[in-house]
């Protein structure tokens, strides 16, 4: 599935602009992670873009059904390993624990986009291009900063053999390259 196909599918189900931007950011990060790891770039990008496709459908049931609904939507449209990773990015659904490289990359990658965006927002120009990797690492340690961003999930980068410093550099550069599209 191409990036454009993934995006238009996403937009059928997600209307919130910030959520769409979060999904685009996740797609950009996943693309670069796939490149780094020698995986399928287009598939990983699609998984990043589509991982929250059911978020507006599940409403208050987000803890339980987020991911499960996505599987129904994406069935026959996306490779099974991508659907499985999308399902497993919501650990509250209790489907199965994350185990594959794809699982960990998606969970860590989509989560760090929130920290990067929040870090950019405290710069005077609010631009992701102003952000340095060391600022992200510093914010990572401040528990009260963007408190909803789960640091443990970001640390799953180590399970795919990418240390936090490098993971941060890859993710930040992916978002900087997509800055225009992200409005950041
Ligand atoms: Fe997400």
JSON list of C-alpha atoms and ligand atoms in Angstrom, two decimals:
[
{"chain": "A", "resi": 1, "resn": "UNK", "atom": "CA", "xyz": [0.00, 0.00, 0.00]},
{"chain": "A", "resi": 2, "resn": "UNK", "atom": "CA", "xyz": [1.43, 3.37, -0.99]},
{"chain": "A", "resi": 3, "resn": "UNK", "atom": "CA", "xyz": [1.65, 6.34, 1.34]},
{"chain": "A", "resi": 4, "resn": "UNK", "atom": "CA", "xyz": [-1.19, 8.09, -0.51]},
{"chain": "A", "resi": 5, "resn": "UNK", "atom": "CA", "xyz": [-3.40, 5.01, -0.32]},
{"chain": "A", "resi": 6, "resn": "UNK", "atom": "CA", "xyz": [-2.74, 4.69, 3.40]},
{"chain": "A", "resi": 7, "resn": "UNK", "atom": "CA", "xyz": [-3.49, 8.36, 3.96]},
{"chain": "A", "resi": 8, "resn": "UNK", "atom": "CA", "xyz": [-6.75, 8.35, 2.07]},
{"chain": "A", "resi": 9, "resn": "UNK", "atom": "CA", "xyz": [-7.87, 5.22, 3.92]},
{"chain": "A", "resi": 10, "resn": "UNK", "atom": "CA", "xyz": [-6.96, 6.88, 7.22]},
{"chain": "A", "resi": 11, "resn": "UNK", "atom": "CA", "xyz": [-8.95, 9.99, 6.35]},
{"chain": "A", "resi": 12, "resn": "UNK", "atom": "CA", "xyz": [-12.07, 7.93, 5.78]},
{"chain": "A", "resi": 13, "resn": "UNK", "atom": "CA", "xyz": [-12.04, 7.06, 9.48]},
{"chain": "A", "resi": 14, "resn": "UNK", "atom": "CA", "xyz": [-10.13, 9.86, 11.22]},
{"chain": "A", "resi": 15, "resn": "UNK", "atom": "CA", "xyz": [-11.23, 13.48, 10.98]},
{"chain": "A", "resi": 16, "resn": "UNK", "atom": "CA", "xyz": [-9.24, 15.14, 13.77]},
{"chain": "A", "resi": 17, "resn": "UNK", "atom": "CA", "xyz": [-6.39, 17.10, 12.15]},
{"chain": "A", "resi": 18, "resn": "UNK", "atom": "CA", "xyz": [-3.97, 16.62, 15.03]},
{"chain": "A", "resi": 19, "resn": "UNK", "atom": "CA", "xyz": [-4.59, 12.89, 14.98]},
{"chain": "A", "resi": 20, "resn": "UNK", "atom": "CA", "xyz": [-3.98, 12.80, 11.22]},
{"chain": "A", "resi": 21, "resn": "UNK", "atom": "CA", "xyz": [-0.70, 14.66, 11.76]},
{"chain": "A", "resi": 22, "resn": "UNK", "atom": "CA", "xyz": [0.30, 12.23, 14.48]},
{"chain": "A", "resi": 23, "resn": "UNK", "atom": "CA", "xyz": [-0.34, 9.38, 12.05]},
{"chain": "A", "resi": 24, "resn": "UNK", "atom": "CA", "xyz": [1.68, 11.05, 9.27]},
{"chain": "A", "resi": 25, "resn": "UNK", "atom": "CA", "xyz": [4.53, 11.63, 11.73]},
{"chain": "A", "resi": 26, "resn": "UNK", "atom": "CA", "xyz": [4.39, 7.97, 12.78]},
{"chain": "A", "resi": 27, "resn": "UNK", "atom": "CA", "xyz": [4.49, 6.90, 9.13]},
{"chain": "A", "resi": 28, "resn": "UNK", "atom": "CA", "xyz": [7.57, 9.03, 8.50]},
{"chain": "A", "resi": 29, "resn": "UNK", "atom": "CA", "xyz": [9.36, 7.63, 11.55]},
{"chain": "A", "resi": 30, "resn": "UNK", "atom": "CA", "xyz": [8.44, 4.04, 10.68]},
{"chain": "A", "resi": 31, "resn": "UNK", "atom": "CA", "xyz": [9.69, 4.51, 7.13]},
{"chain": "A", "resi": 32, "resn": "UNK", "atom": "CA", "xyz": [13.12, 5.58, 8.35]},
{"chain": "A", "resi": 33, "resn": "UNK", "atom": "CA", "xyz": [13.23, 2.83, 10.97]},
{"chain": "A", "resi": 34, "resn": "UNK", "atom": "CA", "xyz": [12.50, 0.25, 8.27]},
{"chain": "A", "resi": 35, "resn": "UNK", "atom": "CA", "xyz": [15.29, 1.74, 6.20]},
{"chain": "A", "resi": 36, "resn": "UNK", "atom": "CA", "xyz": [17.68, 1.47, 9.12]},
{"chain": "A", "resi": 37, "resn": "UNK", "atom": "CA", "xyz": [16.68, -2.13, 9.85]},
{"chain": "A", "resi": 38, "resn": "UNK", "atom": "CA", "xyz": [16.44, -3.33, 6.25]},
{"chain": "A", "resi": 39, "resn": "UNK", "atom": "CA", "xyz": [12.69, -3.96, 6.48]},
{"chain": "A", "resi": 40, "resn": "UNK", "atom": "CA", "xyz": [9.82, -3.18, 4.09]},
{"chain": "A", "resi": 41, "resn": "UNK", "atom": "CA", "xyz": [9.74, 0.63, 4.09]},
{"chain": "A", "resi": 42, "resn": "UNK", "atom": "CA", "xyz": [6.39, 1.04, 2.38]},
{"chain": "A", "resi": 43, "resn": "UNK", "atom": "CA", "xyz": [4.69, -1.48, 4.65]},
{"chain": "A", "resi": 44, "resn": "UNK", "atom": "CA", "xyz": [6.15, 0.02, 7.82]},
{"chain": "A", "resi": 45, "resn": "UNK", "atom": "CA", "xyz": [5.15, 3.49, 6.65]},
{"chain": "A", "resi": 46, "resn": "UNK", "atom": "CA", "xyz": [1.59, 2.30, 6.03]},
{"chain": "A", "resi": 47, "resn": "UNK", "atom": "CA", "xyz": [1.47, 0.73, 9.50]},
{"chain": "A", "resi": 48, "resn": "UNK", "atom": "CA", "xyz": [2.61, 4.02, 11.02]},
{"chain": "A", "resi": 49, "resn": "UNK", "atom": "CA", "xyz": [-0.03, 5.96, 9.13]},
{"chain": "A", "resi": 50, "resn": "UNK", "atom": "CA", "xyz": [-2.82, 3.50, 9.89]},
{"chain": "A", "resi": 51, "resn": "UNK", "atom": "CA", "xyz": [-2.03, 2.47, 13.48]},
{"chain": "A", "resi": 52, "resn": "UNK", "atom": "CA", "xyz": [-4.71, 4.74, 15.00]},
{"chain": "A", "resi": 53, "resn": "UNK", "atom": "CA", "xyz": [-7.29, 4.33, 12.22]},
{"chain": "A", "resi": 54, "resn": "UNK", "atom": "CA", "xyz": [-9.99, 3.13, 14.63]},
{"chain": "A", "resi": 55, "resn": "UNK", "atom": "CA", "xyz": [-9.41, 5.76, 17.31]},
{"chain": "A", "resi": 56, "resn": "UNK", "atom": "CA", "xyz": [-12.56, 7.76, 16.57]},
{"chain": "A", "resi": 57, "resn": "UNK", "atom": "CA", "xyz": [-14.64, 4.61, 16.17]},
{"chain": "A", "resi": 58, "resn": "UNK", "atom": "CA", "xyz": [-13.82, 3.07, 19.52]},
{"chain": "A", "resi": 59, "resn": "UNK", "atom": "CA", "xyz": [-14.58, 6.23, 21.51]},
{"chain": "A", "resi": 60, "resn": "UNK", "atom": "CA", "xyz": [-14.63, 5.53, 25.23]},
{"chain": "A", "resi": 61, "resn": "UNK", "atom": "CA", "xyz": [-13.67, 1.94, 24.63]},
{"chain": "A", "resi": 62, "resn": "UNK", "atom": "CA", "xyz": [-10.19, 2.99, 23.53]},
{"chain": "A", "resi": 63, "resn": "UNK", "atom": "CA", "xyz": [-8.45, 0.87, 26.14]},
{"chain": "A", "resi": 64, "resn": "UNK", "atom": "CA", "xyz": [-10.29, -2.27, 25.17]},
{"chain": "A", "resi": 65, "resn": "UNK", "atom": "CA", "xyz": [-11.16, -2.11, 21.48]},
{"chain": "A", "resi": 66, "resn": "UNK", "atom": "CA", "xyz": [-8.45, 0.14, 20.05]},
{"chain": "A", "resi": 67, "resn": "UNK", "atom": "CA", "xyz": [-6.54, -2.09, 17.65]},
{"chain": "A", "resi": 68, "resn": "UNK", "atom": "CA", "xyz": [-9.21, -4.76, 17.48]},
{"chain": "A", "resi": 69, "resn": "UNK", "atom": "CA", "xyz": [-11.43, -2.53, 15.37]},
{"chain": "A", "resi": 70, "resn": "UNK", "atom": "CA", "xyz": [-8.40, -1.57, 13.30]},
{"chain": "A", "resi": 71, "resn": "UNK", "atom": "CA", "xyz": [-7.87, -5.24, 12.48]},
{"chain": "A", "resi": 72, "resn": "UNK", "atom": "CA", "xyz": [-11.42, -5.45, 11.11]},
{"chain": "A", "resi": 73, "resn": "UNK", "atom": "CA", "xyz": [-10.91, -2.36, 8.95]},
{"chain": "A", "resi": 74, "resn": "UNK", "atom": "CA", "xyz": [-7.48, -3.39, 7.68]},
{"chain": "A", "resi": 75, "resn": "UNK", "atom": "CA", "xyz": [-8.22, -7.08, 7.10]},
{"chain": "A", "resi": 76, "resn": "UNK", "atom": "CA", "xyz": [-7.34, -7.98, 3.49]},
{"chain": "A", "resi": 77, "resn": "UNK", "atom": "CA", "xyz": [-5.88, -4.50, 2.97]},
{"chain": "A", "resi": 78, "resn": "UNK", "atom": "CA", "xyz": [-2.59, -4.79, 4.82]},
{"chain": "A", "resi": 79, "resn": "UNK", "atom": "CA", "xyz": [-0.06, -7.53, 5.48]},
{"chain": "A", "resi": 80, "resn": "UNK", "atom": "CA", "xyz": [-0.82, -9.60, 8.59]},
{"chain": "A", "resi": 81, "resn": "UNK", "atom": "CA", "xyz": [2.43, -8.70, 10.38]},
{"chain": "A", "resi": 82, "resn": "UNK", "atom": "CA", "xyz": [1.50, -5.02, 10.09]},
{"chain": "A", "resi": 83, "resn": "UNK", "atom": "CA", "xyz": [-2.04, -5.62, 11.36]},
{"chain": "A", "resi": 84, "resn": "UNK", "atom": "CA", "xyz": [-0.63, -7.63, 14.27]},
{"chain": "A", "resi": 85, "resn": "UNK", "atom": "CA", "xyz": [1.76, -4.80, 15.16]},
{"chain": "A", "resi": 86, "resn": "UNK", "atom": "CA", "xyz": [-1.09, -2.28, 14.99]},
{"chain": "A", "resi": 87, "resn": "UNK", "atom": "CA", "xyz": [-3.19, -4.43, 17.29]},
{"chain": "A", "resi": 88, "resn": "UNK", "atom": "CA", "xyz": [-0.32, -4.90, 19.74]},
{"chain": "A", "resi": 89, "resn": "UNK", "atom": "CA", "xyz": [0.53, -1.19, 19.98]},
{"chain": "A", "resi": 90, "resn": "UNK", "atom": "CA", "xyz": [-2.38, -0.90, 22.41]},
{"chain": "A", "resi": 91, "resn": "UNK", "atom": "CA", "xyz": [-1.13, -2.91, 25.35]},
{"chain": "A", "resi": 92, "resn": "UNK", "atom": "CA", "xyz": [-4.41, -2.38, 27.21]},
{"chain": "A", "resi": 93, "resn": "UNK", "atom": "CA", "xyz": [-6.30, -4.53, 24.73]},
{"chain": "A", "resi": 94, "resn": "UNK", "atom": "CA", "xyz": [-4.53, -7.58, 26.11]},
{"chain": "A", "resi": 95, "resn": "UNK", "atom": "CA", "xyz": [-4.45, -9.34, 22.79]},
{"chain": "A", "resi": 96, "resn": "UNK", "atom": "CA", "xyz": [-0.84, -10.40, 23.08]},
{"chain": "A", "resi": 97, "resn": "UNK", "atom": "CA", "xyz": [2.37, -8.91, 24.36]},
{"chain": "A", "resi": 98, "resn": "UNK", "atom": "CA", "xyz": [4.53, -7.15, 21.79]},
{"chain": "A", "resi": 99, "resn": "UNK", "atom": "CA", "xyz": [7.20, -9.51, 20.55]},
{"chain": "A", "resi": 100, "resn": "UNK", "atom": "CA", "xyz": [8.31, -8.87, 16.96]},
{"chain": "A", "resi": 101, "resn": "UNK", "atom": "CA", "xyz": [10.67, -6.18, 15.69]},
{"chain": "A", "resi": 102, "resn": "UNK", "atom": "CA", "xyz": [7.71, -4.64, 13.89]},
{"chain": "A", "resi": 103, "resn": "UNK", "atom": "CA", "xyz": [5.66, -4.57, 17.13]},
{"chain": "A", "resi": 104, "resn": "UNK", "atom": "CA", "xyz": [8.35, -2.79, 19.11]},
{"chain": "A", "resi": 105, "resn": "UNK", "atom": "CA", "xyz": [9.27, -0.41, 16.30]},
{"chain": "A", "resi": 106, "resn": "UNK", "atom": "CA", "xyz": [5.67, 0.70, 15.81]},
{"chain": "A", "resi": 107, "resn": "UNK", "atom": "CA", "xyz": [5.00, 1.16, 19.52]},
{"chain": "A", "resi": 108, "resn": "UNK", "atom": "CA", "xyz": [8.24, 3.02, 20.21]},
{"chain": "A", "resi": 109, "resn": "UNK", "atom": "CA", "xyz": [8.09, 5.00, 16.95]},
{"chain": "A", "resi": 110, "resn": "UNK", "atom": "CA", "xyz": [4.53, 6.23, 17.27]},
{"chain": "A", "resi": 111, "resn": "UNK", "atom": "CA", "xyz": [5.14, 7.12, 20.92]},
{"chain": "A", "resi": 112, "resn": "UNK", "atom": "CA", "xyz": [8.27, 9.21, 20.38]},
{"chain": "A", "resi": 113, "resn": "UNK", "atom": "CA", "xyz": [6.39, 11.39, 17.87]},
{"chain": "A", "resi": 114, "resn": "UNK", "atom": "CA", "xyz": [4.38, 12.75, 20.81]},
{"chain": "A", "resi": 115, "resn": "UNK", "atom": "CA", "xyz": [7.50, 13.65, 22.76]},
{"chain": "A", "resi": 116, "resn": "UNK", "atom": "CA", "xyz": [9.10, 15.29, 19.71]},
{"chain": "A", "resi": 117, "resn": "UNK", "atom": "CA", "xyz": [5.97, 17.34, 18.97]},
{"chain": "A", "resi": 118, "resn": "UNK", "atom": "CA", "xyz": [5.67, 18.45, 22.60]},
{"chain": "A", "resi": 119, "resn": "UNK", "atom": "CA", "xyz": [9.35, 19.40, 22.64]},
{"chain": "A", "resi": 120, "resn": "UNK", "atom": "CA", "xyz": [8.98, 21.45, 19.44]},
{"chain": "A", "resi": 121, "resn": "UNK", "atom": "CA", "xyz": [6.02, 23.32, 20.96]},
{"chain": "A", "resi": 122, "resn": "UNK", "atom": "CA", "xyz": [8.11, 24.80, 23.76]},
{"chain": "A", "resi": 123, "resn": "UNK", "atom": "CA", "xyz": [10.52, 26.42, 21.30]},
{"chain": "A", "resi": 124, "resn": "UNK", "atom": "CA", "xyz": [9.73, 30.07, 20.50]},
{"chain": "A", "resi": 125, "resn": "UNK", "atom": "CA", "xyz": [9.16, 29.24, 16.82]},
{"chain": "A", "resi": 126, "resn": "UNK", "atom": "CA", "xyz": [7.41, 25.92, 17.61]},
{"chain": "A", "resi": 127, "resn": "UNK", "atom": "CA", "xyz": [9.33, 24.35, 14.75]},
{"chain": "A", "resi": 128, "resn": "UNK", "atom": "CA", "xyz": [10.59, 20.79, 14.73]},
{"chain": "A", "resi": 129, "resn": "UNK", "atom": "CA", "xyz": [13.61, 22.03, 12.76]},
{"chain": "A", "resi": 130, "resn": "UNK", "atom": "CA", "xyz": [14.78, 23.89, 15.89]},
{"chain": "A", "resi": 131, "resn": "UNK", "atom": "CA", "xyz": [14.78, 20.74, 18.02]},
{"chain": "A", "resi": 132, "resn": "UNK", "atom": "CA", "xyz": [18.03, 18.95, 18.83]},
{"chain": "A", "resi": 133, "resn": "UNK", "atom": "CA", "xyz": [18.26, 15.26, 19.79]},
{"chain": "A", "resi": 134, "resn": "UNK", "atom": "CA", "xyz": [19.71, 16.18, 23.18]},
{"chain": "A", "resi": 135, "resn": "UNK", "atom": "CA", "xyz": [16.60, 18.23, 24.02]},
{"chain": "A", "resi": 136, "resn": "UNK", "atom": "CA", "xyz": [14.43, 15.16, 23.38]},
{"chain": "A", "resi": 137, "resn": "UNK", "atom": "CA", "xyz": [16.64, 13.02, 25.60]},
{"chain": "A", "resi": 138, "resn": "UNK", "atom": "CA", "xyz": [16.46, 15.68, 28.33]},
{"chain": "A", "resi": 139, "resn": "UNK", "atom": "CA", "xyz": [12.66, 15.86, 28.08]},
{"chain": "A", "resi": 140, "resn": "UNK", "atom": "CA", "xyz": [12.53, 12.08, 28.15]},
{"chain": "A", "resi": 141, "resn": "UNK", "atom": "CA", "xyz": [13.89, 12.21, 31.70]},
{"chain": "A", "resi": 142, "resn": "UNK", "atom": "CA", "xyz": [11.43, 14.87, 32.88]},
{"chain": "A", "resi": 143, "resn": "UNK", "atom": "CA", "xyz": [8.50, 12.76, 33.99]},
{"chain": "A", "resi": 144, "resn": "UNK", "atom": "CA", "xyz": [6.09, 15.69, 34.21]},
{"chain": "A", "resi": 145, "resn": "UNK", "atom": "CA", "xyz": [6.81, 16.93, 30.70]},
{"chain": "A", "resi": 146, "resn": "UNK", "atom": "CA", "xyz": [4.27, 15.50, 28.23]},
{"chain": "A", "resi": 147, "resn": "UNK", "atom": "CA", "xyz": [3.36, 13.10, 31.04]},
{"chain": "A", "resi": 148, "resn": "UNK", "atom": "CA", "xyz": [1.02, 11.04, 28.87]},
{"chain": "A", "resi": 149, "resn": "UNK", "atom": "CA", "xyz": [3.93, 9.94, 26.66]},
{"chain": "A", "resi": 150, "resn": "UNK", "atom": "CA", "xyz": [4.95, 6.53, 27.94]},
{"chain": "A", "resi": 151, "resn": "UNK", "atom": "CA", "xyz": [8.73, 6.51, 28.32]},
{"chain": "A", "resi": 152, "resn": "UNK", "atom": "CA", "xyz": [8.86, 2.74, 28.75]},
{"chain": "A", "resi": 153, "resn": "UNK", "atom": "CA", "xyz": [7.26, 2.31, 25.34]},
{"chain": "A", "resi": 154, "resn": "UNK", "atom": "CA", "xyz": [9.87, 4.57, 23.77]},
{"chain": "A", "resi": 155, "resn": "UNK", "atom": "CA", "xyz": [12.58, 2.48, 25.46]},
{"chain": "A", "resi": 156, "resn": "UNK", "atom": "CA", "xyz": [11.35, -0.53, 23.47]},
{"chain": "A", "resi": 157, "resn": "UNK", "atom": "CA", "xyz": [13.73, 0.83, 20.80]},
{"chain": "A", "resi": 158, "resn": "UNK", "atom": "CA", "xyz": [16.40, -1.15, 22.62]},
{"chain": "A", "resi": 159, "resn": "UNK", "atom": "CA", "xyz": [14.48, -4.33, 21.82]},
{"chain": "A", "resi": 160, "resn": "UNK", "atom": "CA", "xyz": [15.03, -3.65, 18.13]},
{"chain": "A", "resi": 161, "resn": "UNK", "atom": "CA", "xyz": [18.72, -3.02, 18.71]},
{"chain": "A", "resi": 162, "resn": "UNK", "atom": "CA", "xyz": [18.64, 0.76, 18.38]},
{"chain": "A", "resi": 163, "resn": "UNK", "atom": "CA", "xyz": [19.91, 2.67, 21.43]},
{"chain": "A", "resi": 164, "resn": "UNK", "atom": "CA", "xyz": [17.84, 5.65, 22.60]},
{"chain": "A", "resi": 165, "resn": "UNK", "atom": "CA", "xyz": [20.28, 8.25, 21.28]},
{"chain": "A", "resi": 166, "resn": "UNK", "atom": "CA", "xyz": [20.22, 6.85, 17.75]},
{"chain": "A", "resi": 167, "resn": "UNK", "atom": "CA", "xyz": [16.50, 6.12, 17.89]},
{"chain": "A", "resi": 168, "resn": "UNK", "atom": "CA", "xyz": [15.91, 9.76, 18.82]},
{"chain": "A", "resi": 169, "resn": "UNK", "atom": "CA", "xyz": [18.13, 11.00, 15.98]},
{"chain": "A", "resi": 170, "resn": "UNK", "atom": "CA", "xyz": [16.36, 8.83, 13.40]},
{"chain": "A", "resi": 171, "resn": "UNK", "atom": "CA", "xyz": [12.87, 9.78, 14.60]},
{"chain": "A", "resi": 172, "resn": "UNK", "atom": "CA", "xyz": [13.62, 13.49, 14.86]},
{"chain": "A", "resi": 173, "resn": "UNK", "atom": "CA", "xyz": [15.19, 13.62, 11.42]},
{"chain": "A", "resi": 174, "resn": "UNK", "atom": "CA", "xyz": [12.20, 11.75, 9.93]},
{"chain": "A", "resi": 175, "resn": "UNK", "atom": "CA", "xyz": [9.84, 14.33, 11.41]},
{"chain": "A", "resi": 176, "resn": "UNK", "atom": "CA", "xyz": [12.04, 17.23, 10.33]},
{"chain": "A", "resi": 177, "resn": "UNK", "atom": "CA", "xyz": [11.95, 15.94, 6.76]},
{"chain": "A", "resi": 178, "resn": "UNK", "atom": "CA", "xyz": [8.15, 15.80, 6.97]},
{"chain": "A", "resi": 179, "resn": "UNK", "atom": "CA", "xyz": [7.86, 19.16, 8.77]},
{"chain": "A", "resi": 180, "resn": "UNK", "atom": "CA", "xyz": [5.82, 20.89, 6.10]},
{"chain": "A", "resi": 181, "resn": "UNK", "atom": "CA", "xyz": [3.29, 18.10, 5.91]},
{"chain": "A", "resi": 182, "resn": "UNK", "atom": "CA", "xyz": [3.12, 18.03, 9.71]},
{"chain": "A", "resi": 183, "resn": "UNK", "atom": "CA", "xyz": [2.65, 21.77, 10.05]},
{"chain": "A", "resi": 184, "resn": "UNK", "atom": "CA", "xyz": [5.52, 21.73, 12.53]},
{"chain": "B", "resi": 1, "resn": "LIG", "atom": "FE1", "xyz": [-0.71, 6.66, 17.91]}
]
